[in-house]
């Protein structure tokens, strides 16, 4: 194993729109650059990992293991790459992997596949096909390119050190990857399948992750004679109904409170106080404006779990109906709603069929 791994991290990230260069931006619990460093270390494929950067002070604070060296980068990517090769020459490497720090999502499997292919090839480059249809513009004309003929190259790319060093040293044009040099010099490259997830982070939007919130809800109503029983918006034949200012639908009330909890907007009583306006209101009507607001603000409900706590009626008998109804009222897919029935061993008011309670938990993601 005479492989060396170069991580190019000298870019200024002009398109990233943040004060710090993107390679030091926090992404999935660590700095973008550290994803590449950790994976190259963990692969155990490399004698040395060389980081090329213009933020030496910041990197030296991090106390990396000894197998990691840090050198100052150049003005352009191609300058940094040449500096790296000149530095590595003293170690007489057989193979060198060159990687852009802005691609933190490659897998160790990809590294190993590259290493395997290097045994019989002097250059190995991962590629993926283009999802987009691309046009090529010259001064006076725009051409259509056939998408099927387009190959998008990724990093890490790996090369026989001697070959790469020779052509990099003699290069005149600034190139944005080493594969370009190999192609310009008519050298053969072995292309292997890249990874869709191994995308390059260029804009801050590339790594914005939506936030997920959770909310719980609880409700209990007394059961009284001569009232209709509504659970989850479904009318259920029963000896009593739930008393309340509204129709007393404990399931819908708990759902409303869990939604309000997740989006941090107080509670059901704030929006539906016990005033004349809401006397005998159906709970489906209470849920409606809450859902409209939720959808307007780009929130998306992932799943909803419901505990219905009652001695009777038997939940299993009405489960499908209630889930269907809640799905219709909230827009949550039926298979993302779960309803559990809990009896209370005939204990207390609920056990004596004098009350029904409900608790819910909901997960909601906010998209920009
Ligand atoms: Zn209630």
Coordinates of C-alpha atoms and ligand atoms in Angstrom, one line a residue:
X1 CA 0.0 0.0 0.0
X2 CA 1.8 3.1 -1.2
X3 CA -1.2 5.4 -1.6
X4 CA -1.5 9.0 -0.6
X5 CA -4.6 11.0 -0.2
X6 CA -4.8 14.7 -1.1
X7 CA -7.6 16.9 0.1
X8 CA -7.9 20.2 -1.7
X9 CA -9.4 22.7 0.6
X10 CA -7.9 26.0 -0.5
X11 CA -11.0 27.4 -2.2
X12 CA -12.5 30.7 -1.1
X13 CA -16.1 29.6 -1.6
X14 CA -17.2 32.8 -3.3
X15 CA -20.6 31.3 -4.2
X16 CA -21.2 29.9 -0.7
X17 CA -22.2 33.2 0.8
X18 CA -20.9 32.7 4.3
X19 CA -18.0 34.4 6.2
X20 CA -16.1 31.1 6.7
X21 CA -15.0 29.1 3.7
X22 CA -17.4 26.2 3.1
X23 CA -14.9 23.5 3.9
X24 CA -15.1 24.6 7.5
X25 CA -18.8 25.0 7.7
X26 CA -20.7 22.6 10.0
X27 CA -22.5 19.9 8.2
X28 CA -24.0 16.7 9.8
X29 CA -22.3 17.3 13.1
X30 CA -18.8 18.1 11.8
X31 CA -16.9 20.5 9.5
X32 CA -17.3 19.6 5.9
X33 CA -13.6 18.9 5.5
X34 CA -13.6 16.5 8.5
X35 CA -15.9 14.1 6.7
X36 CA -13.2 13.5 4.0
X37 CA -10.4 13.3 6.6
X38 CA -12.2 10.8 8.7
X39 CA -13.3 8.6 5.9
X40 CA -9.8 8.5 4.3
X41 CA -8.3 7.6 7.7
X42 CA -10.9 4.9 8.4
X43 CA -10.4 3.3 5.0
X44 CA -6.8 2.5 6.1
X45 CA -5.8 2.8 2.4
X46 CA -3.3 5.6 2.9
X47 CA 0.2 6.2 4.2
X48 CA -0.5 9.9 4.4
X49 CA -3.3 12.3 4.1
X50 CA -2.3 15.7 2.8
X51 CA -4.6 18.7 3.3
X52 CA -4.0 21.7 1.1
X53 CA -5.5 24.8 2.6
X54 CA -5.1 28.5 3.1
X55 CA -6.5 28.3 6.6
X56 CA -3.5 26.8 8.3
X57 CA -4.2 28.4 11.7
X58 CA -7.6 27.0 11.9
X59 CA -6.6 23.5 10.8
X60 CA -3.6 23.3 13.2
X61 CA -5.8 23.9 16.1
X62 CA -7.7 20.7 15.4
X63 CA -4.9 18.3 16.4
X64 CA -5.2 15.7 13.7
X65 CA -3.3 12.4 14.0
X66 CA 0.3 12.3 12.7
X67 CA -0.6 10.7 9.4
X68 CA -2.2 14.0 8.4
X69 CA -0.1 16.8 7.0
X70 CA -1.2 20.3 6.2
X71 CA 0.3 22.6 3.6
X72 CA -0.5 26.0 2.2
X73 CA -2.5 26.0 -1.0
X74 CA -2.2 28.1 -4.1
X75 CA -4.4 30.6 -5.8
X76 CA -6.4 28.2 -8.0
X77 CA -7.3 24.6 -7.6
X78 CA -4.7 23.5 -10.1
X79 CA -2.0 25.4 -8.2
X80 CA -2.9 23.7 -5.0
X81 CA -2.9 20.3 -6.7
X82 CA 0.6 20.9 -8.1
X83 CA 1.9 22.1 -4.7
X84 CA 0.5 18.8 -3.2
X85 CA 2.3 16.7 -5.7
X86 CA 5.6 18.5 -5.3
X87 CA 5.3 18.0 -1.5
X88 CA 4.5 14.3 -1.8
X89 CA 7.3 13.6 -4.3
X90 CA 9.8 13.1 -1.4
X91 CA 7.8 10.1 -0.2
X92 CA 7.9 8.4 -3.6
X93 CA 4.3 7.5 -3.7
X94 CA 3.0 4.9 -6.1
X95 CA -0.6 6.2 -6.3
X96 CA -2.1 9.5 -5.3
X97 CA -5.8 10.2 -4.7
X98 CA -7.0 13.7 -5.3
X99 CA -10.2 14.9 -3.6
X100 CA -12.1 18.1 -3.3
X101 CA -13.0 18.9 0.4
X102 CA -16.4 20.1 -0.9
X103 CA -17.5 16.5 -1.5
X104 CA -18.0 15.1 2.0
X105 CA -20.5 12.4 1.0
X106 CA -18.4 9.8 -0.8
X107 CA -18.3 6.4 0.8
X108 CA -15.3 4.3 1.9
X109 CA -16.7 1.6 -0.5
X110 CA -16.0 4.1 -3.3
X111 CA -12.4 4.6 -2.1
X112 CA -11.9 0.8 -2.0
X113 CA -13.3 0.4 -5.4
X114 CA -11.0 3.1 -6.8
X115 CA -8.0 1.4 -5.1
X116 CA -9.0 -2.0 -6.6
X117 CA -9.2 -0.5 -10.1
X118 CA -5.9 1.2 -9.7
X119 CA -4.1 -2.1 -9.8
X120 CA -4.6 -2.4 -13.5
X121 CA -5.1 1.2 -14.5
X122 CA -3.1 4.4 -14.3
X123 CA -6.0 6.6 -13.7
X124 CA -9.4 5.8 -12.1
X125 CA -12.2 8.4 -12.0
X126 CA -15.7 8.0 -10.7
X127 CA -18.5 9.3 -13.0
X128 CA -22.2 9.6 -12.9
X129 CA -24.6 10.4 -15.7
X130 CA -26.3 13.8 -16.0
X131 CA -29.8 14.3 -14.7
X132 CA -30.1 17.6 -16.5
X133 CA -30.2 18.4 -20.1
X134 CA -27.2 20.6 -20.9
X135 CA -26.6 23.2 -23.5
X136 CA -23.2 24.3 -24.7
X137 CA -22.7 27.9 -25.5
X138 CA -20.1 29.5 -27.7
X139 CA -20.0 33.2 -28.6
X140 CA -22.6 33.1 -31.3
X141 CA -24.3 29.8 -30.9
X142 CA -25.9 27.4 -28.4
X143 CA -25.7 23.7 -29.0
X144 CA -27.7 20.8 -27.6
X145 CA -25.7 18.1 -25.9
X146 CA -27.0 14.6 -25.9
X147 CA -27.5 13.8 -22.2
X148 CA -26.6 10.1 -22.8
X149 CA -23.1 11.1 -23.9
X150 CA -22.4 13.3 -20.9
X151 CA -20.3 12.1 -18.0
X152 CA -20.0 14.0 -14.8
X153 CA -16.7 13.4 -13.1
X154 CA -16.4 13.3 -9.3
X155 CA -13.6 13.1 -6.8
X156 CA -11.8 11.2 -5.3
X157 CA -9.9 10.5 -8.5
X158 CA -6.8 8.4 -8.3
X159 CA -3.6 8.3 -10.5
X160 CA -0.2 6.8 -10.8
X161 CA 1.9 9.4 -9.1
X162 CA 4.6 9.6 -11.7
X163 CA 2.3 10.1 -14.6
X164 CA 0.2 12.7 -12.9
X165 CA 3.2 14.6 -11.6
X166 CA 4.7 14.8 -15.0
X167 CA 1.7 16.2 -16.7
X168 CA 0.7 18.5 -13.8
X169 CA 4.2 20.0 -13.8
X170 CA 3.9 20.8 -17.5
X171 CA 0.4 22.0 -17.6
X172 CA -0.3 25.4 -19.1
X173 CA -4.0 25.7 -18.6
X174 CA -5.8 25.9 -15.2
X175 CA -7.9 22.8 -15.0
X176 CA -10.7 22.0 -12.5
X177 CA -9.8 18.3 -12.2
X178 CA -6.9 16.0 -12.9
X179 CA -9.0 13.9 -15.3
X180 CA -9.0 16.9 -17.7
X181 CA -5.2 16.8 -17.8
X182 CA -5.2 13.0 -18.5
X183 CA -7.7 13.5 -21.3
X184 CA -5.7 16.5 -22.7
X185 CA -2.6 14.3 -22.8
X186 CA -4.5 11.4 -24.4
X187 CA -3.9 9.2 -21.4
X188 CA -6.3 6.4 -20.7
X189 CA -8.7 6.7 -17.8
X190 CA -10.7 3.9 -16.2
X191 CA -14.1 5.3 -15.4
X192 CA -16.0 3.6 -12.6
X193 CA -19.5 4.3 -11.3
X194 CA -19.6 7.3 -9.0
X195 CA -22.1 8.0 -6.3
X196 CA -25.2 10.1 -6.6
X197 CA -24.9 11.2 -2.9
X198 CA -21.3 12.4 -3.6
X199 CA -22.4 15.8 -4.8
X200 CA -20.3 18.9 -4.6
X201 CA -21.3 21.5 -2.1
X202 CA -21.2 24.8 -3.8
X203 CA -24.1 26.9 -2.5
X204 CA -25.3 27.1 1.1
X205 CA -28.6 25.7 -0.2
X206 CA -26.8 22.4 -1.0
X207 CA -26.5 21.6 2.7
X208 CA -29.6 23.2 4.2
X209 CA -31.4 20.5 6.0
X210 CA -35.0 20.9 7.0
X211 CA -35.7 20.9 10.7
X212 CA -38.0 18.4 12.4
X213 CA -40.1 19.2 15.5
X214 CA -42.2 17.0 17.8
X215 CA -45.4 17.9 19.6
X216 CA -47.5 16.0 22.2
X217 CA -51.2 16.5 22.9
X218 CA -53.5 15.3 25.6
X219 CA -57.2 15.6 26.2
X220 CA -59.9 14.1 28.4
X221 CA -63.7 14.6 28.3
X222 CA -66.5 13.3 30.5
X223 CA -69.0 10.8 29.0
X224 CA -72.6 11.9 29.3
X225 CA -76.0 10.4 28.2
X226 CA -77.9 11.9 25.3
X227 CA -74.8 13.1 23.4
X228 CA -73.3 11.7 20.2
X229 CA -69.9 10.2 20.5
X230 CA -67.3 11.6 18.0
X231 CA -63.8 10.1 17.9
X232 CA -61.4 11.3 15.2
X233 CA -64.3 12.9 13.4
X234 CA -66.2 9.6 13.2
X235 CA -69.6 9.2 14.8
X236 CA -69.5 6.1 16.9
X237 CA -72.6 4.3 18.2
X238 CA -72.3 4.3 22.0
X239 CA -74.4 4.7 25.1
X240 CA -73.0 8.2 25.8
X241 CA -71.2 11.0 24.1
X242 CA -68.4 13.3 25.2
X243 CA -69.4 16.5 27.1
X244 CA -67.7 19.7 26.2
X245 CA -68.0 23.2 24.7
X246 CA -67.5 21.5 21.4
X247 CA -68.4 17.9 20.3
X248 CA -65.7 16.8 22.7
X249 CA -63.7 14.8 20.2
X250 CA -60.7 14.0 22.3
X251 CA -58.7 12.6 19.4
X252 CA -59.0 15.7 17.3
X253 CA -58.4 18.0 20.3
X254 CA -55.2 16.1 21.2
X255 CA -54.1 16.2 17.5
X256 CA -54.6 20.0 17.4
X257 CA -52.6 20.4 20.6
X258 CA -49.7 18.2 19.3
X259 CA -49.6 20.2 16.0
X260 CA -49.6 23.5 17.9
X261 CA -46.9 22.0 20.2
X262 CA -44.7 21.1 17.3
X263 CA -45.0 24.5 15.6
X264 CA -44.7 26.2 19.0
X265 CA -48.0 28.1 18.8
X266 CA -49.5 27.7 22.3
X267 CA -52.6 25.5 22.7
X268 CA -56.1 24.8 21.5
X269 CA -57.8 27.0 24.2
X270 CA -55.9 30.1 22.7
X271 CA -57.7 29.7 19.4
X272 CA -61.0 28.1 20.6
X273 CA -61.9 29.6 23.9
X274 CA -65.2 28.6 25.6
X275 CA -67.1 31.5 24.0
X276 CA -70.5 31.6 22.4
X277 CA -68.9 31.7 19.0
X278 CA -67.6 28.1 19.4
X279 CA -70.5 26.6 21.3
X280 CA -71.2 23.1 20.0
X281 CA -68.6 23.5 17.2
X282 CA -67.6 20.3 15.5
X283 CA -64.0 19.5 16.1
X284 CA -63.4 18.9 12.4
X285 CA -64.1 22.6 12.0
X286 CA -61.5 23.5 14.6
X287 CA -58.9 21.4 12.9
X288 CA -59.5 22.9 9.5
X289 CA -57.9 26.4 10.0
X290 CA -55.0 24.8 11.9
X291 CA -54.3 22.6 8.9
X292 CA -54.6 25.5 6.4
X293 CA -52.1 27.5 8.4
X294 CA -49.8 24.6 8.7
X295 CA -49.7 23.9 5.0
X296 CA -49.2 27.6 4.2
X297 CA -46.1 27.7 6.3
X298 CA -44.4 24.8 4.5
X299 CA -44.7 22.4 7.4
X300 CA -45.0 18.7 6.5
X301 CA -46.3 16.1 8.9
X302 CA -44.2 12.9 9.0
X303 CA -46.3 10.7 11.3
X304 CA -48.9 10.8 14.0
X305 CA -49.3 8.3 16.8
X306 CA -52.5 8.2 18.9
X307 CA -53.3 6.5 22.2
X308 CA -57.0 6.4 22.8
X309 CA -57.6 5.6 26.5
X310 CA -61.0 4.2 27.2
X311 CA -62.7 1.1 28.6
X312 CA -65.1 1.0 25.7
X313 CA -65.8 1.3 22.7
X314 CA -63.3 -1.2 21.4
X315 CA -60.7 0.6 19.4
X316 CA -60.0 -2.3 17.1
X317 CA -63.6 -2.2 15.8
X318 CA -63.2 1.4 14.6
X319 CA -59.5 1.7 14.0
X320 CA -59.6 1.7 10.2
X321 CA -62.5 4.2 10.1
X322 CA -60.9 6.6 12.5
X323 CA -57.5 6.5 10.7
X324 CA -59.2 7.1 7.4
X325 CA -61.1 10.1 8.8
X326 CA -58.0 11.6 10.5
X327 CA -56.0 11.1 7.3
X328 CA -58.7 12.9 5.3
X329 CA -58.8 15.8 7.8
X330 CA -55.1 16.3 8.2
X331 CA -53.8 15.1 4.8
X332 CA -51.4 12.7 6.5
X333 CA -51.0 9.5 4.6
X334 CA -53.0 6.6 6.3
X335 CA -49.9 4.5 6.7
X336 CA -48.3 7.3 8.7
X337 CA -51.0 7.3 11.3
X338 CA -51.1 4.8 14.1
X339 CA -54.0 4.3 16.6
X340 CA -53.5 2.3 19.8
X341 CA -56.3 1.4 22.1
X342 CA -55.6 1.4 25.9
X343 CA -58.1 0.1 28.3
X344 CA -57.5 0.9 32.0
X345 CA -58.4 -2.4 33.7
X346 CA -61.8 -0.9 34.7
X347 CA -60.0 1.5 37.0
X348 CA -61.2 5.0 37.8
X349 CA -63.6 7.2 35.8
X350 CA -62.3 5.9 32.5
X351 CA -62.6 2.3 33.6
X352 CA -66.2 2.9 34.6
X353 CA -67.0 4.4 31.2
X354 CA -67.4 7.9 32.6
X355 CA -64.7 9.5 30.5
X356 CA -62.4 9.0 27.5
X357 CA -58.9 10.4 27.2
X358 CA -56.5 10.6 24.3
X359 CA -52.8 11.4 23.9
X360 CA -51.0 12.0 20.6
X361 CA -47.5 12.7 19.4
X362 CA -46.7 14.2 16.0
X363 CA -43.5 14.8 14.0
X364 CA -43.5 17.8 11.7
X365 CA -40.7 19.0 9.3
X366 CA -40.4 22.6 8.3
X367 CA -39.1 23.2 4.8
X368 CA -37.9 26.6 3.6
Ligands
LIG1 ZN1 -61.2 18.6 24.4

